[in-house]
Each structure stands twice: as C-alpha cells, then as structure tokens.
Coordinates of C-alpha atoms in Angstrom, one line a residue:
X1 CA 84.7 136.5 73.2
X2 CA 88.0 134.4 72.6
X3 CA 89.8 132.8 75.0
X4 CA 92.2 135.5 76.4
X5 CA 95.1 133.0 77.2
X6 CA 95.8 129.2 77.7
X7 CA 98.1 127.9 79.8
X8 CA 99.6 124.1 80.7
X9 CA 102.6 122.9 82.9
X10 CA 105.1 124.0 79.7
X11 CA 104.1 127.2 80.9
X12 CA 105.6 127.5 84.0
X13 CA 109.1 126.5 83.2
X14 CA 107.9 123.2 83.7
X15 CA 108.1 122.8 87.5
X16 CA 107.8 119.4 89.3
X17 CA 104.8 117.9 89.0
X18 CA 103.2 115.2 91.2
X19 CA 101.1 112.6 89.2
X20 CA 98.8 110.9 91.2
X21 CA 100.0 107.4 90.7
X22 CA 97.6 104.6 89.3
X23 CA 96.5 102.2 91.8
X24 CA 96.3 98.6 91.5
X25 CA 93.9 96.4 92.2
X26 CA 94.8 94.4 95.5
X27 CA 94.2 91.0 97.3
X28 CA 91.1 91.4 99.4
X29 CA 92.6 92.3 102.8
X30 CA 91.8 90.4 106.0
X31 CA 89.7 93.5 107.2
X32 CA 87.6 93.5 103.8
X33 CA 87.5 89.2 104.0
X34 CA 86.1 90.5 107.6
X35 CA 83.4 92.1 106.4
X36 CA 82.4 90.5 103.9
X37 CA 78.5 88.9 103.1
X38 CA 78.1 85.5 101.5
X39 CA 79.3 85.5 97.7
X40 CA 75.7 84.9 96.1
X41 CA 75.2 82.4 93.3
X42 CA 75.6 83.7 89.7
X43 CA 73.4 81.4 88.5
X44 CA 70.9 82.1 85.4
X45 CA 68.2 80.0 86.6
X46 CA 64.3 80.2 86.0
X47 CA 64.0 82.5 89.7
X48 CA 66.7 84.9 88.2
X49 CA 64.8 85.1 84.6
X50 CA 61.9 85.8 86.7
X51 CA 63.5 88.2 89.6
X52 CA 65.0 90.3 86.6
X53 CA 62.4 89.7 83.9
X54 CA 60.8 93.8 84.6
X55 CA 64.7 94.9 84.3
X56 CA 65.0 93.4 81.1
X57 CA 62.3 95.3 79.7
X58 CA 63.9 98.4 80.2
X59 CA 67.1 97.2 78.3
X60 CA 66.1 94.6 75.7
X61 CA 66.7 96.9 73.0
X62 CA 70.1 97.3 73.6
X63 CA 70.8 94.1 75.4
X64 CA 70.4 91.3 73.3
X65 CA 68.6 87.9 74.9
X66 CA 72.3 86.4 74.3
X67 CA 73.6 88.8 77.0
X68 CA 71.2 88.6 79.4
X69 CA 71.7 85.2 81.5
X70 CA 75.1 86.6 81.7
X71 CA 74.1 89.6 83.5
X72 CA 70.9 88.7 85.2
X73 CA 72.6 86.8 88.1
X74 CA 74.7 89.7 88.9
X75 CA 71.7 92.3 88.5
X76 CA 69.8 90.3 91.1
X77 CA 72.7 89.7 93.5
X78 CA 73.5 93.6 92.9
X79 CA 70.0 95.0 94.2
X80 CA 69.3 92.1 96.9
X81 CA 73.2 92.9 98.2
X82 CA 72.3 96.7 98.2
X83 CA 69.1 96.3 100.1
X84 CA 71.6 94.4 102.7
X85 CA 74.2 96.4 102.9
X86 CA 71.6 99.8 102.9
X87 CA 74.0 101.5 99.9
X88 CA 72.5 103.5 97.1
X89 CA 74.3 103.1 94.1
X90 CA 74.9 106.6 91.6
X91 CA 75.5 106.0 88.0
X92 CA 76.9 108.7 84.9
X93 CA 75.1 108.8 82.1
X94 CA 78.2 107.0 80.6
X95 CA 77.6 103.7 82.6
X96 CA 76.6 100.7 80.5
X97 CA 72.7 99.9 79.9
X98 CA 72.8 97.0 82.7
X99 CA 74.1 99.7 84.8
X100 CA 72.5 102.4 84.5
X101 CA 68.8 101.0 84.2
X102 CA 68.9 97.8 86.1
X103 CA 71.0 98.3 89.2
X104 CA 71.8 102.4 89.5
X105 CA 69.3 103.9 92.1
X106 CA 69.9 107.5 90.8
X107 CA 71.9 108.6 87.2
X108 CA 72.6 111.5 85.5
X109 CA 75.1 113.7 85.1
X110 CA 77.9 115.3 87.2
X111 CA 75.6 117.9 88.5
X112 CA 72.8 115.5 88.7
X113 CA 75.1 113.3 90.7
X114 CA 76.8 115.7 92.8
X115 CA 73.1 117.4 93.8
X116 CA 71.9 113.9 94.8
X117 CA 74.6 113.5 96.6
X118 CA 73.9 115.7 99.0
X119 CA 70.6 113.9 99.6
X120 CA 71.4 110.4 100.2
X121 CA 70.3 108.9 103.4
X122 CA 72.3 105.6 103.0
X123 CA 75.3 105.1 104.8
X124 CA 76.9 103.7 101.8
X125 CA 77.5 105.3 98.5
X126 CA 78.6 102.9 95.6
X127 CA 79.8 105.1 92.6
X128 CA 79.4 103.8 89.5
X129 CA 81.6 106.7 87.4
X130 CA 85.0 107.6 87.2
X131 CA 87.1 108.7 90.3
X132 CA 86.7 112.7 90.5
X133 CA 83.0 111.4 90.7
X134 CA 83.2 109.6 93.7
X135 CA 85.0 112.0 95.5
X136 CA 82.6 114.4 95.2
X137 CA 80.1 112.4 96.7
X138 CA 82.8 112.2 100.0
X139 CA 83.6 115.7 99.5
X140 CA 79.8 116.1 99.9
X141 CA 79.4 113.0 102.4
X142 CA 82.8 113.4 104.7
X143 CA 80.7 110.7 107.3
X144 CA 79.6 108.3 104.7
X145 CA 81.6 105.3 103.4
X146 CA 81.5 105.8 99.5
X147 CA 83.1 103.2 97.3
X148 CA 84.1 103.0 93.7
X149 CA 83.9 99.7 91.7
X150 CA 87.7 100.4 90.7
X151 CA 90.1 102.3 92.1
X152 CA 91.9 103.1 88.4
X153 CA 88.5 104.6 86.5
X154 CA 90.3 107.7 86.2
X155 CA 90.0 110.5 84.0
X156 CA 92.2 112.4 81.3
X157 CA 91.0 116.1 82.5
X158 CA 91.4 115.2 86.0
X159 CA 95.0 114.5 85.6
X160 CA 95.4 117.2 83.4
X161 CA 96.1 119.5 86.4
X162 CA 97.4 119.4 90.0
X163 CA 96.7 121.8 93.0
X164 CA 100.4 123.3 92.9
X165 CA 99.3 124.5 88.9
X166 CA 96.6 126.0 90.3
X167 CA 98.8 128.2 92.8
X168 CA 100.9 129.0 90.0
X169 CA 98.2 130.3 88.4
X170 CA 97.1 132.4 91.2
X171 CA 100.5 133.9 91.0
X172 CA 100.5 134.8 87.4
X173 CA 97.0 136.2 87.5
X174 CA 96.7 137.8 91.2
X175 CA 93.3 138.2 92.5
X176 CA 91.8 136.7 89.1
X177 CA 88.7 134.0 90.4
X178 CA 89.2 130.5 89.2
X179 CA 86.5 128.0 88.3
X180 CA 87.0 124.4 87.9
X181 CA 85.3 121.8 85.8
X182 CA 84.1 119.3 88.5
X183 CA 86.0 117.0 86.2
X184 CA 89.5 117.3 88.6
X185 CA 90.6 116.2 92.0
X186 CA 89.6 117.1 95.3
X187 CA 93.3 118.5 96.0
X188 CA 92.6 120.4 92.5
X189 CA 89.0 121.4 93.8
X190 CA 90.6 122.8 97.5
X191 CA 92.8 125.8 95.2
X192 CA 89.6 127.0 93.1
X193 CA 86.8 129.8 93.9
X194 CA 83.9 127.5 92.7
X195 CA 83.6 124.5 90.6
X196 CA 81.4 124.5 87.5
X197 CA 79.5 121.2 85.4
X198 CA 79.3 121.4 81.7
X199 CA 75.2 122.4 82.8
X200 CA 76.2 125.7 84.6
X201 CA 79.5 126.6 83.2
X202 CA 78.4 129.8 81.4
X203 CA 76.1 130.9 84.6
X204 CA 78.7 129.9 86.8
X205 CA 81.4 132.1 85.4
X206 CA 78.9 135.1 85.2
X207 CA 77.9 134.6 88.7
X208 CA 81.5 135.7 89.7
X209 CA 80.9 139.6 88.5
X210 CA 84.4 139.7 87.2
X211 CA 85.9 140.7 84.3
X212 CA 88.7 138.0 83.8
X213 CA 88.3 134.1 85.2
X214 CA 90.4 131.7 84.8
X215 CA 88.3 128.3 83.8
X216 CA 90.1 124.7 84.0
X217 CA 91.0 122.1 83.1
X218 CA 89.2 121.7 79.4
X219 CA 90.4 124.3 76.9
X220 CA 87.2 123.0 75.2
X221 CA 84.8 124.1 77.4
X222 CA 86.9 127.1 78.4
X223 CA 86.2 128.3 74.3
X224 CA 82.5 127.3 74.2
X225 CA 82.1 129.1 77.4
X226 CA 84.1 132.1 76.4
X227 CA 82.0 132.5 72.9
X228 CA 78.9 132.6 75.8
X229 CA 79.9 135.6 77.9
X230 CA 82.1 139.3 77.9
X231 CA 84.0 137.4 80.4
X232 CA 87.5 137.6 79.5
X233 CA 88.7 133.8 80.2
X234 CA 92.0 132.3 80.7
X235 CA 91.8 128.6 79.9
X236 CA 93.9 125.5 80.4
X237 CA 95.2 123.3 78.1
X238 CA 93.3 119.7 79.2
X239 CA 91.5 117.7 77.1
X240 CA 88.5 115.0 77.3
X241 CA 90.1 111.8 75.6
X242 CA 86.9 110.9 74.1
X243 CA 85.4 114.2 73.2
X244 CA 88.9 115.5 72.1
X245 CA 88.7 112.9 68.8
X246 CA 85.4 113.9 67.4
X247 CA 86.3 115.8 64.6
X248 CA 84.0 118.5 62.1
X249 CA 84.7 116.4 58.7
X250 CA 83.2 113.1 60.8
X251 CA 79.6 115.3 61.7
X252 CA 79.8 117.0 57.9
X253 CA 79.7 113.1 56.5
X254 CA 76.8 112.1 58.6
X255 CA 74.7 115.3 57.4
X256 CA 76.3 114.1 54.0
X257 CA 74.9 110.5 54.2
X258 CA 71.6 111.7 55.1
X259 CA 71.0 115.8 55.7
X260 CA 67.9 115.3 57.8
X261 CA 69.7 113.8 60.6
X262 CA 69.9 115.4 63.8
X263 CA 73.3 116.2 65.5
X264 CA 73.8 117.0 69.3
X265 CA 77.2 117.6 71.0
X266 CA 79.0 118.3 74.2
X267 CA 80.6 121.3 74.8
X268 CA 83.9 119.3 75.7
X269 CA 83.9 118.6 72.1
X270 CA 86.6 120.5 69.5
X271 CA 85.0 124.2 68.1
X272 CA 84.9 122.5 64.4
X273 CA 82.6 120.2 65.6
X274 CA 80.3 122.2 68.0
X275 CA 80.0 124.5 64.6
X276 CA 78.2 121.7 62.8
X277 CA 75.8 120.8 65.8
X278 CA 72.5 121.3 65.8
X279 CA 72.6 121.3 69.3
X280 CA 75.4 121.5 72.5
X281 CA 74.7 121.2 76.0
X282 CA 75.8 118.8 78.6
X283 CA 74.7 114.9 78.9
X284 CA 71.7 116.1 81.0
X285 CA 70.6 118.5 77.9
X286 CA 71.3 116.0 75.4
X287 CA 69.1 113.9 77.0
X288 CA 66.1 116.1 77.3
X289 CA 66.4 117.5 74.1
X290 CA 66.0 114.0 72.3
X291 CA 63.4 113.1 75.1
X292 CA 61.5 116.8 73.6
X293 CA 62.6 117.0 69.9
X294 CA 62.0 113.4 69.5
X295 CA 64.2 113.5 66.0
X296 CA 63.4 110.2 63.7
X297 CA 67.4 110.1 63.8
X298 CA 70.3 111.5 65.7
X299 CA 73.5 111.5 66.5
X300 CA 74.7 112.0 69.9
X301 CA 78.3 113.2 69.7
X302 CA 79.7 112.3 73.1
X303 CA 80.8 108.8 75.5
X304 CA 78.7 106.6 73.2
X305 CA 77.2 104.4 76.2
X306 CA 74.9 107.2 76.5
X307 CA 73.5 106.7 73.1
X308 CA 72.3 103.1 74.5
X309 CA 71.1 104.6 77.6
X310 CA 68.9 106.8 75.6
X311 CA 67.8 104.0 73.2
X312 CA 66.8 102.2 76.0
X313 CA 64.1 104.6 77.2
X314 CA 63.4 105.8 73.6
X315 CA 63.4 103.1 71.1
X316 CA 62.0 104.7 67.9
X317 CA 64.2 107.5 67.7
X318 CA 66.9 105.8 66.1
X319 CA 70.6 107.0 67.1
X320 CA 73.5 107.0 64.7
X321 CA 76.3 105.8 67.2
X322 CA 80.0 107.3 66.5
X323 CA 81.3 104.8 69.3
X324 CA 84.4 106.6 71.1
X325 CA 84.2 104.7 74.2
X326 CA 85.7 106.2 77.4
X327 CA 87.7 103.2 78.9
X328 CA 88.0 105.0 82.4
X329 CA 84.0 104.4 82.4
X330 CA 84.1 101.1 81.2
X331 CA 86.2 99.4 84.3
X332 CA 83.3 100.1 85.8
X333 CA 81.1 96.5 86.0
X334 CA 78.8 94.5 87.3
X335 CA 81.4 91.6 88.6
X336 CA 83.3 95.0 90.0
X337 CA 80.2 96.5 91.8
X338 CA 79.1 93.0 93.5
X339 CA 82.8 93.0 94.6
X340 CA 82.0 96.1 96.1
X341 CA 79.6 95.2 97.9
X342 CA 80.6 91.9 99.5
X343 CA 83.8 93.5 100.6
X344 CA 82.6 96.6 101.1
X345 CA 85.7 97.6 98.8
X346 CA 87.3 100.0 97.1
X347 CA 86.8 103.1 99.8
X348 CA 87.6 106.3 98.8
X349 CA 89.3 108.7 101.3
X350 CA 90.2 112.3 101.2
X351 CA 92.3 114.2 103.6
X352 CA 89.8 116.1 105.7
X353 CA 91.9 119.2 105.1
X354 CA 91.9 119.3 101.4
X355 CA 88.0 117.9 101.5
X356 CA 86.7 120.8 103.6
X357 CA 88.3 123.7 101.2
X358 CA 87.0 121.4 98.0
X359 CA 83.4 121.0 100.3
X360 CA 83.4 125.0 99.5
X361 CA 83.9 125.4 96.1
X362 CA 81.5 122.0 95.5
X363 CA 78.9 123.6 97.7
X364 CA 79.2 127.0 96.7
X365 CA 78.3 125.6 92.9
X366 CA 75.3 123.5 94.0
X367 CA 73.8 126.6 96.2
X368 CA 74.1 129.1 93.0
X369 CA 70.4 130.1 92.4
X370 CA 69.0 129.7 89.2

C-alpha cells in the first residue's frame, strides 16, 4: 500500500524547534582524573604480539600486518581495562573490524543490542555505536552507568525529529498509534506507542491492529514497510545519511559489470534501489543471508564497515564494497574507548521522567512475541 501521507517540521507552520545541541569534547574533570586507573602502555612489544596474536586471526583479512602494532596495544589495554573495571562493551554491526571482533563482548544490530541489553550483568555498559544507541541501553539499564566513546556520534534520523513533532502529530491524527524507529531520542521515544528496529518494523506495525499508523522518522522505511502491510501509514520525512545516497543506476552498474553478482540492501535505502536488490532486510538479515547463501560475490548495500565485518568471518565470499561511510560511527575508536574506561567517561544520562515513558515503548517492542 503507499504511504498515505508524509509529514516534516514545514508541515506544521514550522513551529520552534529545539535541536539538541552538539556536545564537545571536554578536559577530563577532577571527578573523572578521580577515578581514573593507570593509563597502560601502548606499546607493540613481543607480549602484545602475543596477548593479541588469536584476535588478529579473526581480522587479518581486513586488517593488514601494517595496522596491527598500531592497534594491538590498545586491544590488549581495552579487554585487560574491561575485566578491571567489570564493563561489557556492545558494538553495531557498523563498528570497525578491531572493534567489533577484537574488543566488543556482544554486536549486532539495534535489536540485537537493545535485547542484550536487558541482560547485562555488568555494572558498566561501554557503547560502541552512535548515541540513540546508548541510550537505549540506560533506558533499559536506568541503575547502570553506560558510557559512550564520544559524546557527538550522533545520528541524522535521530535529529530528524523532536518529542514536540511528535505531539503535533498526535494532534493532526487523534487517536492514530505511532511507532518509532529506535533510531531517535529517548525524549522522541517517551511520545510514541512502541518503537520498532528495521528487523520487526512490518510485525511491529501489524501488531498494533489498526488501520492507520503513523511510522517515524525514516520515510524510507515508512515506504518499504507500507508496500509490506494494508496498514495505511503516515510517514516522516527523515533520512539515513548513508543509506539515503545509494542510488538504483549505482546497483544497475554492478549487475552490469558482472550479472551474477549478488546484491543485498537495507530497507533504509531509496525504493529505486531496494527494486534492484536481490535481497532487503536489516544488518542482522544481511548478515545471515550471506552467512546461508554464501554468494561467490556480493554487494552489501548499507554502512560499509559491515562489509569488513562480514569478510572477516567469511573470507571467500568476496564483497564488492560501495564505501558510504557513516561518520557518526566512525568517532567511535579504540583511543576513545580506552579513554572511556580510564576515566570512566563520557556518561550518558536521561531524565528519569522521559526514560520511564521511553522504558515503555522500548520494552513493549522487545516483549512482542514472535
């Protein structure tokens, strides 16, 4: 069914709008110097080469020997500074290689993330994604100190929208359900009914029994959703930044270059391009449908980290990499984590007002039955 409206902030007369403003990076405060542990040596010495050697097997067809001494030290201080501080570290399928499979204790995607989130024993959660991520996690975690390797990884859907559009909405469509991407903010996730991943979107809508919904932010994922369902859906006009520029003449020239090459996409993608995919689904279905197809060659249209990620774990199916990096993802490092840790910096805090109506909608997604 087509989308049945869209809507942004020119739409209502364009009222005041409060963008959240970008943070900066600070001194370390007395409190944090306080805290902190030793600063570990960064050294790339023969007991790093050998403390890390296993880790590099999981990555040395991404990470070249060149790289390695570079990262090493900080993989090693990373997981001995974990194990001290007792933190578990969550990383997006959009992290970097050294990331994701040397220091990351669980990855995946946002559902992935936001279930596991829910099961963590550790009193410390370290985030390794952007920042709608890692408030989730202390949406989920309201007694857990949960920390984000920089403050500014934000996200272009996130700031797409605000809480007070979302009201606005609710008084244009009266008594018509909203779901939200968990791509927004926790004051964004307090207005909604339930929030929705790009896994569960389609069930998640359906699981509403209504005949209109309004879905936000992503007007791309509103359409693939709405071309899923007899749900009439009123979408908003947000976009992914990196999904967003993936365009349908860029897949037809692949299949052009070589037609028995496999193309996958996200649903966050354009509709021209999820109409030449062989395949759309979120990162987590992506994933396992390389891990089950296992194509001779692919090309994974989406944050192109992944791509490495995947080549990591499965080095002869070769992937075609259209490299639209996400640069909210990449301030995410390994100097940035070990920062983290030692100062036990950057904490992110919620109101507990907003974070127990956003705990709703999160939970009410994650409980949604199969």
């Amino acid at each position: 069914m087509p989308i049945a409206g869209i809507y942004g902030p020119d739409d209502f007369g364009n009222p005041a709008r409060r963008r959240p403003s970008t943070p900066t990076r600070n001194r370390v405060s007395a409190a944090e110097r306080a805290r902190a542990l030793p600063t570990p040596s960064l050294q790339w010495t023969p007991e790093v080469e050998r403390a890390t050697a296993h880790l590099y097997e999981r990555v040395k067809n991404v990470i070249s020997p060149v790289e390695w001494p570079f990262m090493a030290p900080y993989v090693k201080a990373i997981n001995e500074l974990k194990q001290v501080r007792g933190a578990v570290i969550l990383a997006h399928n959009y992290q970097t290689p050294e990331i994701f499979h040397c220091v990351a204790d669980i990855g995946g995607d946002s559902l992935q993330l936001a279930i596991e989130a829910t099961k963590v024993k550790s009193d410390i959660i370290v985030q390794c994604g952007v920042h709608f991520m890692a408030e989730t996690s202390k949406i989920l975690n309201p007694h857990k100190t949960v920390l984000i390797p920089d403050q500014r990884a934000g996200c272009s859907l996130a700031s797409s929208i605000t809480g007070a559009d979302v009201r606005l909405l609710r008084e244009r469509f009266p008594g018509v359900p909203v779901v939200a991407y968990v791509n927004t903010s926790a004051e964004v996730k307090a207005e909604v009914d339930i929030c929705c991943t790009s896994s569960n979107a389609v069930q998640v809508v359906e699981s509403l029994n209504a005949p209109t919904v309004i879905f936000l932010p992503d007007q791309y994922l509103a359409n693939y959703v709405a071309s899923n369902t007899k749900v009439k859906i009123i979408a908003w006009k947000g976009a992914c930044e990196v999904h967003e520029r993936f365009t349908g003449d860029e897949l037809r020239a692949y299949r052009e270059a070589d037609p028995s090459v496999q193309i996958i996409a996200h649903p966050e993608c354009p509709p021209d391009v999820l109409a030449e995919a062989d395949f759309t689904g979120s990162t987590a279905h992506m994933i396992n449908w390389v891990r089950n197809k296992h194509p001779k060659r692919v090309v994974m249209i989406t944050e192109c980290s992944m791509a490495d990620n995947v080549q990591a774990e499965l080095p002869d199916v070769e992937m075609v990499r259209p490299c639209n990096l996400c640069p909210h993802m990449k301030r995410i490092t390994l100097p940035k984590i070990l920062d983290s840790l030692i100062y036990l910096r950057e904490e992110v805090t919620i109101d507990p007002g907003v974070a127990e109506k956003a705990r709703h909608s999160v939970e009410r997604m994650i409980n949604l039955k199969n």
